[in-house]
């Protein structure tokens, strides 16, 4: 684990900005223009996108602390394949925002968010929370993909924490139709004007070598969103 996290962190030193599209999100009367990770395309308005947003919304409803999904995106090179086969492929991710206005969040800055998340990374408390979340969303998961079973969500590790973003890494292990799988998850949190902006990128076992690129993508969108808000 330490070797992987070190490699992901060092990858930021070679970050190269890429062009990215933006998505407009209406959140509690506010219009937010949020960047989509470079190389990813918004597929929220497709049939598959609607299904994924519905699944994520139902799964995340199990815990008020989990964000509501607003935009789903995937690697642009895989977009046409997704349209043809009508199913989701890796890598993909989404933008999630808090379900409700939070007066506590309005008083926090990025340094406070980073400190809070770093203190929870890879702790028994966080692992117990993830185990509970995994159990709570089991029924939703079975409805969406009957053959999917997630045995465990591993507690997250810190990849990057600076003035613009917190990026963490965790993984899920389980089975699909009896076949073992490992799913890598990168997530980021940026606080902007009292709102926690959350991004996720999911990658499969074969795409593990692409995790450094995904770290750069999350770092870039966070900095772009912060710059746009200034």
Short mmCIF file of C-alpha atoms in Angstrom, two decimals:
data_model
loop_
_atom_site.label_atom_id
_atom_site.label_comp_id
_atom_site.label_asym_id
_atom_site.label_seq_id
_atom_site.Cartn_x
_atom_site.Cartn_y
_atom_site.Cartn_z
CA UNK A 1 0.00 0.00 0.00
CA UNK A 2 2.75 2.50 0.94
CA UNK A 3 4.57 1.86 -2.35
CA UNK A 4 1.40 2.53 -4.34
CA UNK A 5 0.55 5.73 -2.45
CA UNK A 6 4.13 7.01 -2.82
CA UNK A 7 4.03 6.37 -6.57
CA UNK A 8 0.70 8.18 -6.89
CA UNK A 9 1.98 11.16 -4.93
CA UNK A 10 5.23 11.43 -6.89
CA UNK A 11 3.29 11.32 -10.15
CA UNK A 12 2.05 14.86 -9.48
CA UNK A 13 5.52 16.18 -10.20
CA UNK A 14 5.00 15.41 -13.90
CA UNK A 15 1.44 16.70 -14.15
CA UNK A 16 0.53 18.10 -17.57
CA UNK A 17 -2.57 20.30 -17.96
CA UNK A 18 -5.10 19.01 -20.47
CA UNK A 19 -8.23 20.56 -21.90
CA UNK A 20 -11.40 19.62 -20.02
CA UNK A 21 -15.11 20.30 -20.39
CA UNK A 22 -17.34 21.73 -17.69
CA UNK A 23 -20.73 20.76 -16.30
CA UNK A 24 -23.31 23.14 -14.85
CA UNK A 25 -24.93 21.90 -11.66
CA UNK A 26 -27.89 23.51 -9.90
CA UNK A 27 -27.47 23.06 -6.16
CA UNK A 28 -29.87 24.61 -3.64
CA UNK A 29 -30.51 27.66 -5.79
CA UNK A 30 -26.88 28.08 -6.84
CA UNK A 31 -25.51 27.43 -10.31
CA UNK A 32 -22.09 25.79 -10.16
CA UNK A 33 -19.80 25.40 -13.16
CA UNK A 34 -17.57 22.42 -12.39
CA UNK A 35 -14.78 21.07 -14.51
CA UNK A 36 -14.82 17.44 -15.64
CA UNK A 37 -11.48 15.59 -15.47
CA UNK A 38 -9.47 16.00 -18.67
CA UNK A 39 -9.89 13.04 -21.00
CA UNK A 40 -13.28 12.23 -19.46
CA UNK A 41 -16.65 12.89 -21.10
CA UNK A 42 -19.99 13.60 -19.44
CA UNK A 43 -22.47 10.79 -20.18
CA UNK A 44 -25.17 11.86 -17.72
CA UNK A 45 -27.70 12.41 -20.51
CA UNK A 46 -27.44 8.85 -21.88
CA UNK A 47 -29.51 5.85 -20.89
CA UNK A 48 -26.54 4.26 -19.12
CA UNK A 49 -25.79 7.57 -17.41
CA UNK A 50 -29.34 7.81 -16.08
CA UNK A 51 -29.09 4.26 -14.72
CA UNK A 52 -25.76 4.94 -13.01
CA UNK A 53 -27.02 8.21 -11.48
CA UNK A 54 -30.11 6.38 -10.20
CA UNK A 55 -28.01 3.58 -8.72
CA UNK A 56 -25.57 5.97 -7.05
CA UNK A 57 -28.41 8.10 -5.75
CA UNK A 58 -30.16 5.09 -4.21
CA UNK A 59 -26.94 3.66 -2.77
CA UNK A 60 -25.78 6.96 -1.29
CA UNK A 61 -29.18 7.61 0.24
CA UNK A 62 -28.29 5.02 2.89
CA UNK A 63 -26.15 7.62 4.66
CA UNK A 64 -26.85 11.38 4.82
CA UNK A 65 -23.09 12.02 4.86
CA UNK A 66 -22.62 10.50 1.41
CA UNK A 67 -22.91 12.97 -1.48
CA UNK A 68 -25.70 13.10 -4.01
CA UNK A 69 -24.42 12.33 -7.54
CA UNK A 70 -24.97 15.03 -10.14
CA UNK A 71 -22.68 14.24 -13.08
CA UNK A 72 -21.21 10.95 -14.31
CA UNK A 73 -18.24 10.83 -16.67
CA UNK A 74 -16.05 8.22 -18.30
CA UNK A 75 -12.94 7.95 -20.42
CA UNK A 76 -13.81 9.61 -23.74
CA UNK A 77 -12.13 6.83 -25.73
CA UNK A 78 -14.62 4.34 -24.27
CA UNK A 79 -17.70 6.48 -24.80
CA UNK A 80 -18.62 5.04 -28.20
CA UNK A 81 -18.19 1.47 -26.91
CA UNK A 82 -20.52 2.30 -24.02
CA UNK A 83 -23.16 3.59 -26.43
CA UNK A 84 -22.91 0.43 -28.54
CA UNK A 85 -22.98 -2.13 -25.74
CA UNK A 86 -25.25 -0.18 -23.39
CA UNK A 87 -23.15 -0.90 -20.32
CA UNK A 88 -20.57 0.87 -18.20
CA UNK A 89 -16.81 0.42 -18.62
CA UNK A 90 -13.71 1.61 -16.78
CA UNK A 91 -12.49 4.17 -15.96
CA UNK A 92 -15.51 6.16 -14.89
CA UNK A 93 -16.48 8.50 -12.09
CA UNK A 94 -18.86 11.13 -10.84
CA UNK A 95 -19.25 14.51 -9.17
CA UNK A 96 -21.13 14.47 -5.88
CA UNK A 97 -22.37 17.33 -3.72
CA UNK A 98 -23.83 17.39 -0.20
CA UNK A 99 -27.50 16.48 0.07
CA UNK A 100 -28.26 19.53 2.19
CA UNK A 101 -26.90 22.90 3.23
CA UNK A 102 -24.44 22.38 6.06
CA UNK A 103 -23.69 25.30 8.40
CA UNK A 104 -20.64 23.45 9.74
CA UNK A 105 -19.13 23.14 6.25
CA UNK A 106 -19.65 26.86 5.72
CA UNK A 107 -17.18 27.50 8.53
CA UNK A 108 -14.46 25.17 7.21
CA UNK A 109 -11.53 25.89 4.93
CA UNK A 110 -9.44 23.40 2.94
CA UNK A 111 -6.80 23.05 5.65
CA UNK A 112 -9.46 22.02 8.15
CA UNK A 113 -10.98 19.53 5.71
CA UNK A 114 -7.56 18.03 4.97
CA UNK A 115 -6.74 17.70 8.66
CA UNK A 116 -10.05 15.98 9.38
CA UNK A 117 -9.72 13.51 6.52
CA UNK A 118 -6.06 12.76 7.18
CA UNK A 119 -6.89 11.97 10.79
CA UNK A 120 -9.48 9.40 9.64
CA UNK A 121 -7.38 7.76 6.91
CA UNK A 122 -6.74 4.05 7.52
CA UNK A 123 -8.14 4.09 11.05
CA UNK A 124 -10.29 1.40 12.66
CA UNK A 125 -13.08 3.97 12.99
CA UNK A 126 -13.08 4.65 9.25
CA UNK A 127 -12.95 0.94 8.43
CA UNK A 128 -15.94 0.31 10.69
CA UNK A 129 -17.81 3.11 8.93
CA UNK A 130 -16.99 1.70 5.49
CA UNK A 131 -18.12 -1.77 6.60
CA UNK A 132 -21.44 -0.28 7.72
CA UNK A 133 -21.89 1.65 4.46
CA UNK A 134 -21.12 -1.49 2.46
CA UNK A 135 -23.77 -3.44 4.36
CA UNK A 136 -26.35 -0.66 4.01
CA UNK A 137 -26.07 -0.44 0.23
CA UNK A 138 -26.08 -4.20 -0.41
CA UNK A 139 -29.76 -4.32 -1.43
CA UNK A 140 -29.36 -1.44 -3.89
CA UNK A 141 -26.26 -3.08 -5.32
CA UNK A 142 -28.06 -6.40 -5.84
CA UNK A 143 -30.93 -4.69 -7.64
CA UNK A 144 -28.53 -2.92 -10.01
CA UNK A 145 -26.22 -5.88 -10.64
CA UNK A 146 -27.54 -9.14 -9.11
CA UNK A 147 -24.22 -10.99 -9.55
CA UNK A 148 -22.14 -8.36 -7.72
CA UNK A 149 -20.92 -8.95 -4.18
CA UNK A 150 -18.49 -6.57 -2.46
CA UNK A 151 -16.69 -8.32 0.40
CA UNK A 152 -14.91 -5.29 1.76
CA UNK A 153 -14.15 -1.62 1.19
CA UNK A 154 -10.61 -1.00 2.41
CA UNK A 155 -10.00 2.09 4.54
CA UNK A 156 -8.61 4.98 2.51
CA UNK A 157 -5.07 6.36 2.40
CA UNK A 158 -4.02 9.96 1.78
CA UNK A 159 -2.47 10.64 -1.63
CA UNK A 160 -2.41 14.44 -1.63
CA UNK A 161 -3.52 17.22 0.69
CA UNK A 162 -2.82 20.86 -0.21
CA UNK A 163 -4.50 24.26 -0.37
CA UNK A 164 -6.90 23.17 -3.13
CA UNK A 165 -7.76 19.52 -2.57
CA UNK A 166 -7.65 16.33 -0.55
CA UNK A 167 -7.15 13.19 -2.66
CA UNK A 168 -7.57 9.74 -1.16
CA UNK A 169 -7.29 6.17 -2.40
CA UNK A 170 -9.21 3.06 -1.38
CA UNK A 171 -10.16 -0.22 -2.98
CA UNK A 172 -13.03 -2.66 -3.04
CA UNK A 173 -12.65 -6.43 -3.28
CA UNK A 174 -15.44 -8.84 -4.10
CA UNK A 175 -16.98 -11.01 -6.79
CA UNK A 176 -19.03 -10.59 -9.95
CA UNK A 177 -20.94 -13.76 -10.85
CA UNK A 178 -18.53 -15.70 -8.66
CA UNK A 179 -15.36 -14.23 -10.23
CA UNK A 180 -13.05 -12.25 -7.94
CA UNK A 181 -12.36 -8.60 -8.71
CA UNK A 182 -10.51 -5.61 -7.27
CA UNK A 183 -11.71 -2.07 -7.93
CA UNK A 184 -9.48 0.94 -7.28
CA UNK A 185 -11.14 4.15 -6.15
CA UNK A 186 -9.65 7.64 -6.12
CA UNK A 187 -11.67 10.44 -4.60
CA UNK A 188 -11.14 14.13 -3.95
CA UNK A 189 -12.76 16.77 -1.77
CA UNK A 190 -12.46 20.52 -2.25
CA UNK A 191 -14.30 23.06 -0.15
CA UNK A 192 -15.58 26.03 -2.17
CA UNK A 193 -17.75 28.73 -0.61
CA UNK A 194 -18.81 26.33 2.12
CA UNK A 195 -19.65 23.46 -0.27
CA UNK A 196 -17.81 20.14 -0.34
CA UNK A 197 -17.13 19.36 -4.01
CA UNK A 198 -16.47 15.62 -4.35
CA UNK A 199 -15.01 13.80 -7.36
CA UNK A 200 -14.58 10.05 -7.82
CA UNK A 201 -12.72 7.94 -10.37
CA UNK A 202 -13.15 4.16 -10.46
CA UNK A 203 -10.61 1.91 -12.15
CA UNK A 204 -10.43 -1.85 -12.54
CA UNK A 205 -7.51 -4.15 -11.77
CA UNK A 206 -6.15 -3.98 -15.33
CA UNK A 207 -6.11 -0.18 -15.19
CA UNK A 208 -3.97 0.08 -12.06
CA UNK A 209 -1.09 1.58 -14.07
CA UNK A 210 -3.40 4.50 -14.94
CA UNK A 211 -3.95 5.56 -11.32
CA UNK A 212 -1.19 8.24 -11.44
CA UNK A 213 -2.95 9.83 -14.42
CA UNK A 214 -6.22 9.86 -12.47
CA UNK A 215 -4.50 11.57 -9.54
CA UNK A 216 -3.33 14.29 -11.92
CA UNK A 217 -6.85 14.61 -13.32
CA UNK A 218 -8.38 15.12 -9.87
CA UNK A 219 -5.66 17.56 -8.84
CA UNK A 220 -6.15 19.59 -12.02
CA UNK A 221 -9.93 19.89 -11.76
CA UNK A 222 -9.67 20.94 -8.11
CA UNK A 223 -7.22 23.71 -8.91
CA UNK A 224 -9.32 24.81 -11.91
CA UNK A 225 -12.49 24.96 -9.81
CA UNK A 226 -10.71 26.95 -7.09
CA UNK A 227 -9.25 29.36 -9.63
CA UNK A 228 -12.66 29.87 -11.26
CA UNK A 229 -14.23 30.63 -7.88
CA UNK A 230 -11.68 33.32 -6.96
#
